Amino acid sequence: MNQHLKRSLLGVLIGGMAGLGATTSLMAQSGKAATDDPALKIYRAAATKVNDLVHTKLDVRFDYPKRYLYGKAWITLKPHFYATDSLTLDAKGMDIHEVAVVKAGKNTPLHYSYDTMQLHIKLDKKYAATESYVVYINYTSKPNELKVKGSAAITDAKGLYFINPDGTEPNKPTQIWTQGETESSSVWFPTIDKTNQKCTQELSMTVPQKYVTLSNGKLVSQKTNTDGTRTDTWKMDLPHSPYLFMMAVGDYAIVKDKWKGKEVNYYLEKPFEKYAKNIFGNTPEMLSFYSNILGYEYPWVKYSQITGRDYVSGAMENTTATLHGEFLQKTDRELLDNNNYNECVIAHELFHHWFGDLATAESWSNLTVNESFADYSEYLWLEHKYGKDAADEHSYDAAMSYLSMVQYSGDKDLVRFHYHDREDMFDQITYQKGGRILHMLRNAVGDSAFFKSLNLYLKTNAFKATEAHQLRLAFEEVTGRDMNWFFNQWYFGQGFPELDISYKYNNNNVTVIIQQIQKEAKVWQLPIAIDIYAGGKKERYNVTVANRVDSFTFAYTTKPDLVNVDADKVILSKKDDHRDFSTYVYQYAHAPQYMDRRAAIEAATEEQGRNPEAVKLLVQALKDKYHGLRTLAVSSLNLKLPAVKAVAVPALVEIAKQDPSSLTKAAAIKQLGDLKDAQYTALFEAATKDKSYGVEAAALEALSELDLNKAYGIAKQLEKDTKGKLVSAIAGVYARQGNPDDINFVATKFDETSGQDKLNAAFDYLGFLSKINNTSAVQRGVDQVKAMTVQFNNSQVNTYISNWLQEISRKKDSDATAVSGADREGLQQQAAYMRKASEAIRTAIKE
């Protein structure tokens, strides 16, 4: 599963709140203290296996008005080891009509009890481990009548979703899709809903003739029925876990591709059919790339990808049939500003077909062997396709996401057998930290050993349940080294090192002193490369930090220009590196890594008001080979400083006109816009015709500071094709222009946005509402955002929305003190309405 929601929360929400000037109270998290939580005292072991799933055959049809599924299940099982005469199946919120054992084609009723969550069956005899048996169940699934808690990554747990089943919502298709992870497949079919179960599968779906279907495996038959329906049968001949079972139904366009003779298909809503190859077109290359580096060819019969309307859990790696949130459906214009994020999601879910679908975490405690690998696959793909700079930028952002999370919710073990709820495992520790740990492991053993170890792990654990220790054993077998030191500190421990680095030069020696200053008693063992640049040459020294204070002395004949500690820039840590700015100047020009150049740009940013060399470095970085660092350099310039402005503005003008990256171009336009200089009016006006929505947005905002009426006229023209940041930019112009007739545009755009993107839009919308004094519009907008929180049904979203409404209400109250009469009364009414909505949203969290 991809963590799109989590990233939105930490990126968009925290960034948006900083933009609003929010207080730290917005970051407060609700919930019991860990020490008071009895759930944390429970050891979360792998599920005990009494019976093993062998095969699941399902025959289902749908009642759209009732939101029901009518199902028949034939489940083949056998005792795991010990003989048994009983069977317990997970079956959540169902009506159970018949339970029988099938022998020689005949159903013999069985005694059973059902508590709405589990079906307890008394078998017709005691079966030995060598005997298999088939249980038949006739049932009705009622997902909308089930109340099951979800999480931040998985917003509820009803398993089966009917989207606009009555066709009453305009501009929304009618769809059905499923979401099995963590244990919600058992809402739509009876099973043993545990990750350490695996079986083959056959699924027949009867649907209206106008719809297409998708499920795991291969479509083996389609039968047209006399009542206007069609029955599609999908068959999966290789075993996989129940949480990976899926089905989807809807009016989709299917764009067909191929890889080594296997079907590779893309299911999209029909307006996006022409963009399918822009969105998914690199999938065949990904299949080849991952198959090659792993030495293990993609094992499944096909690979399809489908989008689901109102799917707010990112994406899900259902075997051979990945489900993506609708955020993946983007036009070619939107993809210009996407910075390969869509491709990272696609890569993530595909890599799961080795790590997660083929070799599967035996329990949620060991989720790292699924999700950390999928997270790291994003790095691998970017490195292969777009270069190491792009991959390292992605890795840096992931590390910052993890470190931000630690600040507000604390750290935990990567493999953890104590948690409040299994859904809590889907966090920045399992994903982003886990991915960085794999990167360190790769660096520690070398590329050849790393990928050979992954190959051994996959071959040893294919179609099995597995855990982190089995990963360790694979690395030990390949490398011949004991790897407990690495796994104990990174997999079975928490935290990260904090390093203080200093240098002493004397008698033609340089001594590097590395102190571990983290508050915890834990001392880290860290293999580190130190590169010494002197006399035009680079010498590498590989050392191991293993004590609270370590020192390493190196002789030289020419005093080094740079001593670069952690030269590969792989250690997940906080560093305080005590050295002169001149070393950063040298580092930018000579050290190869993205993080080397980034660190130099950041050092120059701090020094630009004091040191002419820092300004030169920033101007040099405006031409960096990688657009991400060009963008960073552009955004780091302090144009209030005359010396910076004099040398940087000409370069910014050229970037704003012709940089190949829309992100860099937009950043340059923003910097020029902050100057509020009329000489750039024509440049901004021209940029409002750019193909990138982000560039258009930056240009419109800049133009509005110079000529609001002209910007307003252009905004009206741009309304007809508006996406992403451009919506927010137009809303900002309308807020300043103050025409009540324009407010409807912002409200309508918010209504039109759905799925994951609605969360981002909500914060833009709230920002807009904070700027206007129109009571009816503010109340309407607050109601819309409140309705969104009901749809997301997510405590973390509710917390942020509730807190932000409180913050805006305080701003409204403050604004009211500066005006009088009807204006003051309106602002006070708006503030009160926001406080009331905030409290209602907060109350919903507790419920």
PDB file of N, CA, C and O in Angstrom, residues 513-533:
ATOM      1  N   ILE A 513      36.996  13.996  14.499  1.00  0.00           N
ATOM      2  CA  ILE A 513      36.404  13.578  15.774  1.00  0.00           C
ATOM      3  C   ILE A 513      34.892  13.485  15.596  1.00  0.00           C
ATOM      4  O   ILE A 513      34.234  14.474  15.251  1.00  0.00           O
ATOM      5  N   ILE A 514      34.359  12.296  15.821  1.00  0.00           N
ATOM      6  CA  ILE A 514      32.917  12.064  15.665  1.00  0.00           C
ATOM      7  C   ILE A 514      32.349  11.668  17.022  1.00  0.00           C
ATOM      8  O   ILE A 514      32.709  10.628  17.579  1.00  0.00           O
ATOM      9  N   GLN A 515      31.479  12.531  17.537  1.00  0.00           N
ATOM     10  CA  GLN A 515      30.829  12.261  18.814  1.00  0.00           C
ATOM     11  C   GLN A 515      29.366  11.912  18.574  1.00  0.00           C
ATOM     12  O   GLN A 515      28.691  12.569  17.775  1.00  0.00           O
ATOM     13  N   GLN A 516      28.885  10.883  19.253  1.00  0.00           N
ATOM     14  CA  GLN A 516      27.463  10.557  19.230  1.00  0.00           C
ATOM     15  C   GLN A 516      26.806  11.281  20.405  1.00  0.00           C
ATOM     16  O   GLN A 516      27.101  10.979  21.565  1.00  0.00           O
ATOM     17  N   ILE A 517      25.947  12.241  20.101  1.00  0.00           N
ATOM     18  CA  ILE A 517      25.395  13.105  21.152  1.00  0.00           C
ATOM     19  C   ILE A 517      23.917  12.872  21.403  1.00  0.00           C
ATOM     20  O   ILE A 517      23.275  13.660  22.108  1.00  0.00           O
ATOM     21  N   GLN A 518      23.338  11.806  20.829  1.00  0.00           N
ATOM     22  CA  GLN A 518      21.927  11.512  21.097  1.00  0.00           C
ATOM     23  C   GLN A 518      21.731  11.279  22.589  1.00  0.00           C
ATOM     24  O   GLN A 518      22.619  10.785  23.285  1.00  0.00           O
ATOM     25  N   LYS A 519      20.549  11.659  23.096  1.00  0.00           N
ATOM     26  CA  LYS A 519      20.269  11.563  24.528  1.00  0.00           C
ATOM     27  C   LYS A 519      20.160  10.117  24.984  1.00  0.00           C
ATOM     28  O   LYS A 519      20.454   9.790  26.137  1.00  0.00           O
ATOM     29  N   GLU A 520      19.716   9.237  24.118  1.00  0.00           N
ATOM     30  CA  GLU A 520      19.522   7.842  24.500  1.00  0.00           C
ATOM     31  C   GLU A 520      20.873   7.181  24.807  1.00  0.00           C
ATOM     32  O   GLU A 520      21.912   7.563  24.273  1.00  0.00           O
ATOM     33  N   ALA A 521      20.831   6.158  25.638  1.00  0.00           N
ATOM     34  CA  ALA A 521      22.055   5.446  26.011  1.00  0.00           C
ATOM     35  C   ALA A 521      22.630   4.644  24.845  1.00  0.00           C
ATOM     36  O   ALA A 521      23.818   4.316  24.833  1.00  0.00           O
ATOM     37  N   LYS A 522      21.799   4.355  23.879  1.00  0.00           N
ATOM     38  CA  LYS A 522      22.208   3.524  22.753  1.00  0.00           C
ATOM     39  C   LYS A 522      23.377   4.166  22.003  1.00  0.00           C
ATOM     40  O   LYS A 522      23.367   5.361  21.712  1.00  0.00           O
ATOM     41  N   VAL A 523      24.394   3.332  21.694  1.00  0.00           N
ATOM     42  CA  VAL A 523      25.529   3.758  20.880  1.00  0.00           C
ATOM     43  C   VAL A 523      25.481   2.994  19.566  1.00  0.00           C
ATOM     44  O   VAL A 523      25.342   1.772  19.555  1.00  0.00           O
ATOM     45  N   TRP A 524      25.597   3.710  18.471  1.00  0.00           N
ATOM     46  CA  TRP A 524      25.406   3.126  17.150  1.00  0.00           C
ATOM     47  C   TRP A 524      26.730   2.661  16.547  1.00  0.00           C
ATOM     48  O   TRP A 524      27.771   3.277  16.754  1.00  0.00           O
ATOM     49  N   GLN A 525      26.641   1.577  15.792  1.00  0.00           N
ATOM     50  CA  GLN A 525      27.766   1.111  14.988  1.00  0.00           C
ATOM     51  C   GLN A 525      27.498   1.551  13.561  1.00  0.00           C
ATOM     52  O   GLN A 525      26.520   1.117  12.929  1.00  0.00           O
ATOM     53  N   LEU A 526      28.369   2.405  13.030  1.00  0.00           N
ATOM     54  CA  LEU A 526      28.103   3.046  11.740  1.00  0.00           C
ATOM     55  C   LEU A 526      29.309   2.926  10.817  1.00  0.00           C
ATOM     56  O   LEU A 526      30.335   3.601  11.019  1.00  0.00           O
ATOM     57  N   PRO A 527      29.236   2.082   9.802  1.00  0.00           N
ATOM     58  CA  PRO A 527      30.288   2.106   8.778  1.00  0.00           C
ATOM     59  C   PRO A 527      30.163   3.402   7.978  1.00  0.00           C
ATOM     60  O   PRO A 527      29.088   3.719   7.469  1.00  0.00           O
ATOM     61  N   ILE A 528      31.235   4.155   7.879  1.00  0.00           N
ATOM     62  CA  ILE A 528      31.196   5.466   7.234  1.00  0.00           C
ATOM     63  C   ILE A 528      32.403   5.610   6.306  1.00  0.00           C
ATOM     64  O   ILE A 528      33.524   5.218   6.664  1.00  0.00           O
ATOM     65  N   ALA A 529      32.152   6.196   5.140  1.00  0.00           N
ATOM     66  CA  ALA A 529      33.240   6.548   4.232  1.00  0.00           C
ATOM     67  C   ALA A 529      33.651   7.995   4.486  1.00  0.00           C
ATOM     68  O   ALA A 529      32.798   8.868   4.640  1.00  0.00           O
ATOM     69  N   ILE A 530      34.950   8.232   4.543  1.00  0.00           N
ATOM     70  CA  ILE A 530      35.492   9.591   4.665  1.00  0.00           C
ATOM     71  C   ILE A 530      36.356   9.854   3.437  1.00  0.00           C
ATOM     72  O   ILE A 530      37.335   9.144   3.194  1.00  0.00           O
ATOM     73  N   ASP A 531      35.973  10.866   2.655  1.00  0.00           N
ATOM     74  CA  ASP A 531      36.739  11.256   1.471  1.00  0.00           C
ATOM     75  C   ASP A 531      37.569  12.488   1.806  1.00  0.00           C
ATOM     76  O   ASP A 531      37.034  13.482   2.333  1.00  0.00           O
ATOM     77  N   ILE A 532      38.855  12.414   1.485  1.00  0.00           N
ATOM     78  CA  ILE A 532      39.746  13.558   1.710  1.00  0.00           C
ATOM     79  C   ILE A 532      40.224  14.078   0.359  1.00  0.00           C
ATOM     80  O   ILE A 532      40.836  13.342  -0.431  1.00  0.00           O
ATOM     81  N   TYR A 533      39.890  15.340   0.094  1.00  0.00           N
ATOM     82  CA  TYR A 533      40.266  16.004  -1.156  1.00  0.00           C
ATOM     83  C   TYR A 533      41.477  16.887  -0.884  1.00  0.00           C
ATOM     84  O   TYR A 533      41.415  17.820  -0.078  1.00  0.00           O
TER      85      TYR A 533
END
